[in-house]
Coordinates of C-alpha atoms in Angstrom, one line a residue:
X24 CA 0.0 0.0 0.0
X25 CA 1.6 3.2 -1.2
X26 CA 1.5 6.3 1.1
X27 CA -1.6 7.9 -0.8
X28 CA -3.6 5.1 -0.4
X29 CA -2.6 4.8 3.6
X30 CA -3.3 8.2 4.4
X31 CA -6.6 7.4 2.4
X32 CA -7.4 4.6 4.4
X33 CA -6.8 5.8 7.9
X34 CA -8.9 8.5 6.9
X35 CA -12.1 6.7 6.1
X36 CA -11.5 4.6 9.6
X37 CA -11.5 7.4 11.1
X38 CA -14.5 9.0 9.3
X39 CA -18.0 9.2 11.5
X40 CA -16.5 8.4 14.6
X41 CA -16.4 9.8 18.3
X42 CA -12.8 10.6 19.4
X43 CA -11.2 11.2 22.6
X44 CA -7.8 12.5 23.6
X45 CA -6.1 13.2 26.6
X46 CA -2.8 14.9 26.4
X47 CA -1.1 16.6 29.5
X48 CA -1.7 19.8 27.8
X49 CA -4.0 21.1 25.6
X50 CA -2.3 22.6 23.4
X51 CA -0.4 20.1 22.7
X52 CA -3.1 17.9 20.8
X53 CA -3.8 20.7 18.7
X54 CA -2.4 19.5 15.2
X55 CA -3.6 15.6 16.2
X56 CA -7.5 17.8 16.4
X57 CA -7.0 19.5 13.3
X58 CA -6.2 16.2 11.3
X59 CA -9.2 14.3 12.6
X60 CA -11.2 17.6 12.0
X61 CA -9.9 16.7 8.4
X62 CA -11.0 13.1 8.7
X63 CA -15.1 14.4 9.5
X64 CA -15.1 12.4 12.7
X65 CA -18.2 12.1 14.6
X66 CA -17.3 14.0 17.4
X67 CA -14.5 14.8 19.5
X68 CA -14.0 15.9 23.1
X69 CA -10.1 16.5 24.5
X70 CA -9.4 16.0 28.0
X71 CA -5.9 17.8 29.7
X72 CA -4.7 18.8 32.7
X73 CA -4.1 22.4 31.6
X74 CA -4.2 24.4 28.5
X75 CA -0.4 24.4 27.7
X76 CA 1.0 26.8 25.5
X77 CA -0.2 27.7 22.6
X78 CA -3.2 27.4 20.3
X79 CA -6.2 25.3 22.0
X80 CA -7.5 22.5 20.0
X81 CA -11.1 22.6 18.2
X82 CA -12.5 20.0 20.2
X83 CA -16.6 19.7 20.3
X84 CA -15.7 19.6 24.2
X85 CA -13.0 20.8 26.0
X86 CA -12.0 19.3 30.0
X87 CA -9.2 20.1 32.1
X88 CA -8.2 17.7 34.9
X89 CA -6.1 19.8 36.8
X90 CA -3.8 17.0 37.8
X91 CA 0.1 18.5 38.2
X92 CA 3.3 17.7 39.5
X93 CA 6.4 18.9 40.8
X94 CA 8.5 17.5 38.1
X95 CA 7.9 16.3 34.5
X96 CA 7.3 13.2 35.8
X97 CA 5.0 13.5 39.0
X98 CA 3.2 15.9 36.6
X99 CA 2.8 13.0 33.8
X100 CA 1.6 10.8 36.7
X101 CA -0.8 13.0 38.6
X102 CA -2.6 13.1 34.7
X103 CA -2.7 9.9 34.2
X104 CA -3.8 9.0 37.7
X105 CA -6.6 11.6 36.8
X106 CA -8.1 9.8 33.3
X107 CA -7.4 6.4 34.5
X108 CA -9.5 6.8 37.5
X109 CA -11.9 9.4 37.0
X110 CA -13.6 11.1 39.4
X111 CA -17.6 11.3 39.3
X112 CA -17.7 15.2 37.7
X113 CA -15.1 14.3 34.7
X114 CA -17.1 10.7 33.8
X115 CA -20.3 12.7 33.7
X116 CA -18.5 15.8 31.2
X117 CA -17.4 12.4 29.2
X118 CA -20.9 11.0 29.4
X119 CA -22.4 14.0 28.4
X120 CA -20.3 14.1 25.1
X121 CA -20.6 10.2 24.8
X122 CA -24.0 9.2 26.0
X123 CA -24.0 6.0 24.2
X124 CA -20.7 4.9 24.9
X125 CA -19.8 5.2 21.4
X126 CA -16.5 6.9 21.4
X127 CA -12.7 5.5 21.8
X128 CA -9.8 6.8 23.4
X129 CA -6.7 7.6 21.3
X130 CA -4.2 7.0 24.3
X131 CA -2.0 9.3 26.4
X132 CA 1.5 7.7 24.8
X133 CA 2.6 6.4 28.0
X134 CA -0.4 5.2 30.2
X135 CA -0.4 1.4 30.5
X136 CA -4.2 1.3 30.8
X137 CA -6.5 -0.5 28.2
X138 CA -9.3 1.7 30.1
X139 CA -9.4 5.9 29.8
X140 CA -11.9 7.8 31.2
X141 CA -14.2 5.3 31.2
X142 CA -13.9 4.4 27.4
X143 CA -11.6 2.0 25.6
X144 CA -8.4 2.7 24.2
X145 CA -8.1 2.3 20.7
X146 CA -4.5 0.7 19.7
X147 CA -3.9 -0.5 23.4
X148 CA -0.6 -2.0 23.6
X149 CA 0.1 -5.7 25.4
X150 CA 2.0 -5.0 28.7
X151 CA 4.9 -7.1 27.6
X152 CA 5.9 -4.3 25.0
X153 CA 5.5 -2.3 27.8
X154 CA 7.6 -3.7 30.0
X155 CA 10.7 -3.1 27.5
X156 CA 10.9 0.5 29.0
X157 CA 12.6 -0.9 32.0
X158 CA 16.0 0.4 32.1
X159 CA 18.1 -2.4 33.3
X160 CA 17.1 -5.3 31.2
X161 CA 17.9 -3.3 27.8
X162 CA 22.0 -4.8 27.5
X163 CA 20.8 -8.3 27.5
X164 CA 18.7 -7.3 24.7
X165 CA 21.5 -5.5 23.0
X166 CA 23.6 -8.4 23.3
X167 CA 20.8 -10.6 21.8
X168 CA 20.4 -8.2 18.9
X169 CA 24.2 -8.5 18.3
X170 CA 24.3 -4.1 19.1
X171 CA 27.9 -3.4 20.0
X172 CA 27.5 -1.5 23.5
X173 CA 29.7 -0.2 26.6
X174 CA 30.0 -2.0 29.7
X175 CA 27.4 -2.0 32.4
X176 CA 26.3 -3.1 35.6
X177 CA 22.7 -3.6 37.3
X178 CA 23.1 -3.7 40.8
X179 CA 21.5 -3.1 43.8
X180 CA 21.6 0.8 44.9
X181 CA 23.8 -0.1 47.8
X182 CA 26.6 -1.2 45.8
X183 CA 26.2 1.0 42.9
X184 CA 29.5 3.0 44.2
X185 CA 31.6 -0.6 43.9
X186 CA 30.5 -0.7 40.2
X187 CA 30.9 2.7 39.2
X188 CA 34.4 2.2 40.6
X189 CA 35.4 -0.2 37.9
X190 CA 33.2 1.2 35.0
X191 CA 33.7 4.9 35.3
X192 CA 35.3 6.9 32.3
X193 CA 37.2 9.7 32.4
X194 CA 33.8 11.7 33.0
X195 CA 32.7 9.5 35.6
X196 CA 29.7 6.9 35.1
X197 CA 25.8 7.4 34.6
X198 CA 23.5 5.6 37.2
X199 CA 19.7 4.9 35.9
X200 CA 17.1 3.6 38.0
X201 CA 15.1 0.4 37.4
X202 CA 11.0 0.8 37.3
X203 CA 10.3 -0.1 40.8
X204 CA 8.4 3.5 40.5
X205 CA 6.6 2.7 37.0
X206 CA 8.0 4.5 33.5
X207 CA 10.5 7.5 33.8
X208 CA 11.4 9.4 30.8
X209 CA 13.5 12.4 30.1
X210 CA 16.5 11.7 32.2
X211 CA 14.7 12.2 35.5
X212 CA 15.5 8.8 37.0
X213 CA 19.3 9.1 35.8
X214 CA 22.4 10.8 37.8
X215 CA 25.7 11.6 36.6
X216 CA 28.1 10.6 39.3
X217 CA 31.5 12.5 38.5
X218 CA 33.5 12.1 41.2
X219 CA 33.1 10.8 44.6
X220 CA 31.1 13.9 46.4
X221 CA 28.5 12.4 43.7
X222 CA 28.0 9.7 45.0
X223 CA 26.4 10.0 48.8
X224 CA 23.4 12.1 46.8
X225 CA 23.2 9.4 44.4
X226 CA 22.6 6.4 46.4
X227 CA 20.4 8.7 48.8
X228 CA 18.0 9.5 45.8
X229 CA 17.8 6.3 44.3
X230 CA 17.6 4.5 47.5
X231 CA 14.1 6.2 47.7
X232 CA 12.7 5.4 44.1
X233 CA 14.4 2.1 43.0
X234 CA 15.6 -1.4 44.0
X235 CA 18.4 -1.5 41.4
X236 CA 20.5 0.8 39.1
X237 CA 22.0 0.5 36.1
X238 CA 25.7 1.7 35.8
X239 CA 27.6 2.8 32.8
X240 CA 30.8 4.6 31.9
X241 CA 29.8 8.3 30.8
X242 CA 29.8 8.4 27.1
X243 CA 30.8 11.9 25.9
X244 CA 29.7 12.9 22.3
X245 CA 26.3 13.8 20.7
X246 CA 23.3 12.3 22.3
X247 CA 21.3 10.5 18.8
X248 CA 18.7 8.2 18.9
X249 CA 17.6 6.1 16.1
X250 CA 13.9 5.0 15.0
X251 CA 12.2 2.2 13.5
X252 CA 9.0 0.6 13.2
X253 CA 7.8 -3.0 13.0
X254 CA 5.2 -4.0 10.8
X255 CA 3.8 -7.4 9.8
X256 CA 6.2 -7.8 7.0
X257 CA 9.7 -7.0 8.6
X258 CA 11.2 -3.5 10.1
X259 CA 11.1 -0.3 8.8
X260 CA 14.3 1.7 9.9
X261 CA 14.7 5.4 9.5
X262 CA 17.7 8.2 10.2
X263 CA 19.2 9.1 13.0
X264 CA 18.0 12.2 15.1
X265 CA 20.1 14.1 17.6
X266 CA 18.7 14.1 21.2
X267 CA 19.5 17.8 22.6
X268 CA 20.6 17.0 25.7
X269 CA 22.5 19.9 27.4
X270 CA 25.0 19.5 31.0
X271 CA 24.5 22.0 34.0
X272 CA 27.9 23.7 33.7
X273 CA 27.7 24.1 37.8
X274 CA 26.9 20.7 38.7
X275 CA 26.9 17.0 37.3
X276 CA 22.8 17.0 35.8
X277 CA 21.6 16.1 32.0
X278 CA 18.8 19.2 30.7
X279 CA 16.3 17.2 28.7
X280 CA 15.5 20.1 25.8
X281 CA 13.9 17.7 23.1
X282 CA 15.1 17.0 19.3
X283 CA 15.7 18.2 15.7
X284 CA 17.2 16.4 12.6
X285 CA 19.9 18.9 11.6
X286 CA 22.6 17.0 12.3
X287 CA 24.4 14.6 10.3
X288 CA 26.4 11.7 11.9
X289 CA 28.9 10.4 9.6
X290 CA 28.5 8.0 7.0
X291 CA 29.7 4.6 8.7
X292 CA 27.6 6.1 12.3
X293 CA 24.3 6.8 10.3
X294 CA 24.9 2.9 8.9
X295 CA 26.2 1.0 12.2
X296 CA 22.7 2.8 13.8
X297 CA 20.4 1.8 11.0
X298 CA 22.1 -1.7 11.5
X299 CA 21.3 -2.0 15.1
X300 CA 17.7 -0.3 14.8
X301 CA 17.1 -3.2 12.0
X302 CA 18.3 -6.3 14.3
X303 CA 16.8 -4.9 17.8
X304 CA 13.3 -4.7 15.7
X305 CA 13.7 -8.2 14.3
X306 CA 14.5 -9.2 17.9
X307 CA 11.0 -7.6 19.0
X308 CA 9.2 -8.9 16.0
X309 CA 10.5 -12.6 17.2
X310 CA 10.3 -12.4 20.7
X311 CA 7.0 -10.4 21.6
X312 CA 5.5 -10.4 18.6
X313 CA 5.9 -6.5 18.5
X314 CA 4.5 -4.0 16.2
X315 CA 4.7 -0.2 16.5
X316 CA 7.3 2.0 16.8
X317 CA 10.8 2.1 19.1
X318 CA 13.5 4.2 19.4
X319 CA 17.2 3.4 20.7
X320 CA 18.4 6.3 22.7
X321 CA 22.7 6.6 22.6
X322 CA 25.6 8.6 22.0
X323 CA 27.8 9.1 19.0
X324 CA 31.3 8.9 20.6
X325 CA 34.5 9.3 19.4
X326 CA 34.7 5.2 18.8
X327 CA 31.2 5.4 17.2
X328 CA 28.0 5.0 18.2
X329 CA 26.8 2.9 21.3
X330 CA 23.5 2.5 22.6
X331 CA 22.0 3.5 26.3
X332 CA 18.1 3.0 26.0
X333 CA 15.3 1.5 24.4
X334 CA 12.0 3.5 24.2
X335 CA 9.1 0.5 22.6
X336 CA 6.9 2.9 21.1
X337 CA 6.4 6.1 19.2
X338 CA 8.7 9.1 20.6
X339 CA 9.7 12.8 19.6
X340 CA 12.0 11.6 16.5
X341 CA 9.0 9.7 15.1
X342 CA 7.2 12.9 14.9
X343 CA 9.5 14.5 13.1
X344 CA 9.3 12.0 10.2
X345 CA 5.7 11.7 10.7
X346 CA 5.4 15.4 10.1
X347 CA 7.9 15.6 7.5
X348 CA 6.5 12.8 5.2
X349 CA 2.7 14.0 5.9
X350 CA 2.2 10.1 7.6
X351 CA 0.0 9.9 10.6
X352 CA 2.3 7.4 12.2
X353 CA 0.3 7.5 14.8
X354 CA -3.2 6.7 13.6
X355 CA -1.1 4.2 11.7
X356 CA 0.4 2.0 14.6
X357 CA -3.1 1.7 16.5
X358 CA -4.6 0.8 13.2
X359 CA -1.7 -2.1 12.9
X360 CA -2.3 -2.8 16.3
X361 CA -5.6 -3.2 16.2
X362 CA -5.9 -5.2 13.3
X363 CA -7.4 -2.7 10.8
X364 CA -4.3 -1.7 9.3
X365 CA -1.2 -3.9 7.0
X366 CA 1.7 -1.7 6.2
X367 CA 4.9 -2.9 3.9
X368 CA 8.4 -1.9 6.3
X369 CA 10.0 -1.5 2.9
X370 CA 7.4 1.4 1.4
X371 CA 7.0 3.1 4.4
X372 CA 11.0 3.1 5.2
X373 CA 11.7 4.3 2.3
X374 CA 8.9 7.4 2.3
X375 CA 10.0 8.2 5.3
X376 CA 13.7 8.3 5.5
X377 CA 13.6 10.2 2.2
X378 CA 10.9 12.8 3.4
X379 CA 13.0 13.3 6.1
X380 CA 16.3 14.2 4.7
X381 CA 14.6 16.4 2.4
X382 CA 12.4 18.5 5.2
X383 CA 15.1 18.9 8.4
X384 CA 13.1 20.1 11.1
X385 CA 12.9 20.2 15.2
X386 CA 12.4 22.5 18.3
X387 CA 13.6 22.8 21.4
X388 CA 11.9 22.8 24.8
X389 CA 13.0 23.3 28.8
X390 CA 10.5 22.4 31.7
X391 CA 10.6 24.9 34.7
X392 CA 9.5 25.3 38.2
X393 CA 7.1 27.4 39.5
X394 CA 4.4 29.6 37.4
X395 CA 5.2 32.5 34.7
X396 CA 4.0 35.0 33.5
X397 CA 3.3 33.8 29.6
X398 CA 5.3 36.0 26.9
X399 CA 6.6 35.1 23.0
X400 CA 9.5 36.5 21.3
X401 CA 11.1 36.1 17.6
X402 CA 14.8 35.2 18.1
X403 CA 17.6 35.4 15.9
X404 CA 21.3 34.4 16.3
X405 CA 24.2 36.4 15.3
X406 CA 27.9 35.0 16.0
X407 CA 26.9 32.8 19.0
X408 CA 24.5 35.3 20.9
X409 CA 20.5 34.4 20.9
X410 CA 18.8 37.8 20.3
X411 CA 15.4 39.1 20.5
X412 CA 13.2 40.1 17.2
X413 CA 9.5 41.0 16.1
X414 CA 8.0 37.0 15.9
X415 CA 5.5 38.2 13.8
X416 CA 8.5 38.7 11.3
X417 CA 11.5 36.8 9.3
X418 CA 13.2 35.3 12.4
X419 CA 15.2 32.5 12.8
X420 CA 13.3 31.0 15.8
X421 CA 10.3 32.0 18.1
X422 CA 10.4 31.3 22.2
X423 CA 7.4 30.9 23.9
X424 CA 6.9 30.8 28.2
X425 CA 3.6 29.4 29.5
X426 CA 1.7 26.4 31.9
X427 CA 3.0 22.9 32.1
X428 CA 2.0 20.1 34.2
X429 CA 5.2 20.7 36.3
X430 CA 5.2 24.4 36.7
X431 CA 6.1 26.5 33.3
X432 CA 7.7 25.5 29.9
X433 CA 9.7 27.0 27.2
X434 CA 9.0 25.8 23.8
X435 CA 10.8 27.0 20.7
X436 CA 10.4 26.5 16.9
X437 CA 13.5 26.6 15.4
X438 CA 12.9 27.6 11.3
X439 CA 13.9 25.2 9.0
X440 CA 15.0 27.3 6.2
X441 CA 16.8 29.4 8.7
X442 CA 18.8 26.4 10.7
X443 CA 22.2 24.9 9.2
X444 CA 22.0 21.2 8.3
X445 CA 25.1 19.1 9.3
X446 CA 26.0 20.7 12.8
X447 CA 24.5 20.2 16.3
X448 CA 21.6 22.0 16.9
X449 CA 22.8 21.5 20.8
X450 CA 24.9 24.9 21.0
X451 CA 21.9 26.8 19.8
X452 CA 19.9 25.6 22.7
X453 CA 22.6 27.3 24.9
X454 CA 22.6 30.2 23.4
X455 CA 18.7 30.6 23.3
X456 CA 18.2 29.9 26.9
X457 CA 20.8 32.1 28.3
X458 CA 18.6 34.9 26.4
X459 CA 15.3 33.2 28.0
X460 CA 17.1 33.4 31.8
X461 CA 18.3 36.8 31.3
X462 CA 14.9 38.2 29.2
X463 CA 12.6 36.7 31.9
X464 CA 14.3 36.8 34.8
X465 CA 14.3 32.2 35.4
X466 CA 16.5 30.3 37.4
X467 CA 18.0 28.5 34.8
X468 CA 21.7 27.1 35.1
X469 CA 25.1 27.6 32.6
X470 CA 24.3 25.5 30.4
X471 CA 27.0 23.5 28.3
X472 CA 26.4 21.7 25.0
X473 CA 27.8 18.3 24.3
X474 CA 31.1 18.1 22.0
X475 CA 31.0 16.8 18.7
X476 CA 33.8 14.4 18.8
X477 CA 31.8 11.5 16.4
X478 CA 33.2 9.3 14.5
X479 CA 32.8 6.7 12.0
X480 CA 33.3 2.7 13.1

């Protein structure tokens, strides 16, 4: 089935029926309302916790739980603790929209519930794939999959400090926490331990959220990922995306600030990725019978690329080939999932690796404490410096403040036709938020980027 005819087809699934989403924010399910607006569904009714920042969906109805959290992650939880028990006032708002139990829910991206305010979730996945997000089993799967990788450890927290001992680097080692809590994301549940005044705080925090840790040496280079997706027919494997990933200059911490594709690995790293995202996929094909999307998290190093994560299921770097090739790769998965969907992995790899090279894109984003007073600015960058323009005008970027789950968020939208392909977007991050901290006033730390040291195998 060619692209044409998939986008076809989702859209007459989707046609005449009652939809409902429930994203953290709001805003953020804006461009998923506007394409099922194109679709003519039935109905649909959005559920958040807040309104986010920026344009509100076109939803039929429009709910906010109010659920937040201290940090991305309590924030994600107190959501989803929100729509997968609902209280009496939200099941009525959803009964009201829904009286005859018509509609489905198209799921939050990382609640494990088959269940969502009340209604099913369309495209639920088995708890098996699920349980791949578990940080400490991921290096027997590497080894399985044949994935070159760097020396590791899963230990109890207690002797975490006898492992780091004889794995760290010259940087130290990374510690990552098992799921004893449930799923973490976005380096919360990691710590870089540098030197030994790391590691007292270390074992102290994760003696409070996990039974065991994962160790590893630090890997210093560019933060990548790579993407795939399994479909009934084999794996689909696309290019490589660089994670932005930024270090507190004052203290050992990783700044989660999201993705873009602007960067360009070398040759023999772009192929040694592609190779292992094509045998891990077969390996989840075979052993779970997996379907869906999955990402490998890693770092391009200066002896290549080697591999810290797995993510089994759709993430940021899917969504910027989904965007670039015009493929709802979401709507596409559940379909697969759910039966009503077969997709070739040759076809869509090859749409989608090509779409991508040809339409670079990616933004930036950091999560902040406390509330803010919401403001946009354009932003252009002239011999290092992030400065302030008209956004309304030709500008190289736009930075936005407003309302997250945790507190406040800055989100910006880097233009394509204004970014450099081939460099690391990751020193433009820097540059941007030391405007945001000094424009706004925020407690944001020095930030550093990550060096480019990369190379080929």
């Amino acid at each position: 089935m060619d692209a044409e005819s998939i986008r076809q087809r989702v859209a007459e699934f989707h046609k005449g029926k009652k939809w409902i989403l429930v994203p953290d924010a709001a805003a953020g399910a804006t461009p998923v309302v506007d394409q099922l607006r194109e679709w003519d569904p039935a109905g649909i009714m959005v559920v958040a916790a807040i309104e986010g920042v920026g344009d509100l969906p076109k939803a039929d109805r429009l709910r906010y739980t109010r659920a937040t959290g201290d940090t991305v992650m309590l924030g994600i939880r107190a959501n989803h603790a929100a729509i997968e028990n609902p209280d009496p006032e939200l099941l009525a708002a959803v009964d009201s929209f829904d009286p005859a139990h018509e509609a489905m829910v198209l799921g939050s991206g990382f609640s494990r519930e088959a269940t969502l305010v009340g209604r099913p979730v369309y495209g639920a996945r088995p708890n098996a794939w699920w349980a791949l997000e578990d940080k400490t089993i991921v290096d027997q799967l590497w080894d399985d999959a044949g994935v070159r990788r760097a020396p590791s450890a899963v230990v109890p927290v207690a002797e975490a400090p006898a492992a780091a001992a004889d794995l760290a680097s010259d940087l130290g080692t990374v510690w990552v926490a098992d799921n004893s809590e449930g799923w973490h994301g976005g380096g919360e549940y990691a710590r870089w331990v540098r030197s030994g005044d790391d590691i007292a705080p270390a074992v102290a925090w994760f003696a409070d959220h996990a039974l065991e840790v994962r160790v590893m040496p630090f890997l210093d280079g560019i933060p990548c990922s790579i993407h795939g997706f399994v479909t009934g027919d084999g794996v689909a494997v696309f290019r490589p995306i660089e994670m932005v990933i930024l270090r507190n200059a004052e203290r050992p911490e990783f700044v989660y600030a999201q993705a873009a594709n602007y960067w360009d690995p070398p040759a023999a790293v772009q192929e040694a990725m592609r190779a292992a995202a094509r045998n891990v996929g077969g390996l989840l094909s075979d052993r779970f019978g997996y379907l869906g999307g999955f990402g490998i998290d890693g770092v391009c190093t200066a002896d290549g690329f080697f591999p810290t994560e797995l993510n089994p299921r759709l993430s940021i770097g899917h969504g910027l080939h989904s965007r670039a090739a015009e493929m709802p790769l979401g709507s596409m998965e559940r379909m697969q999932t759910e039966g009503d969907l077969e997709l070739s992995a040759a076809e869509l790899e090859a749409t989608l690796a090509t779409a991508v090279t040809e339409s670079r894109r990616g933004g930036l984003l950091l999560p902040l404490e406390g509330a803010c007073t919401p403001a946009r600015v354009g932003v252009d960058f002239v011999d290092g410096r992030a400065v302030t323009v008209d956004p309304n005008g030709e500008c190289d970027a736009t930075m936005e403040i407003g309302s997250a789950v945790m507190g406040s968020i800055i989100i910006v939208r880097l233009d394509p036709d204004r970014t450099p392909v081939g460099p690391s977007i990751a020193p433009r991050a820097v540059a941007i938020f030391d405007l945001a901290r000094d424009l706004w006033n925020l407690d944001i730390p020095p930030l550093e980027a990550a060096p480019d040291v990369c190379a080929g195998e």
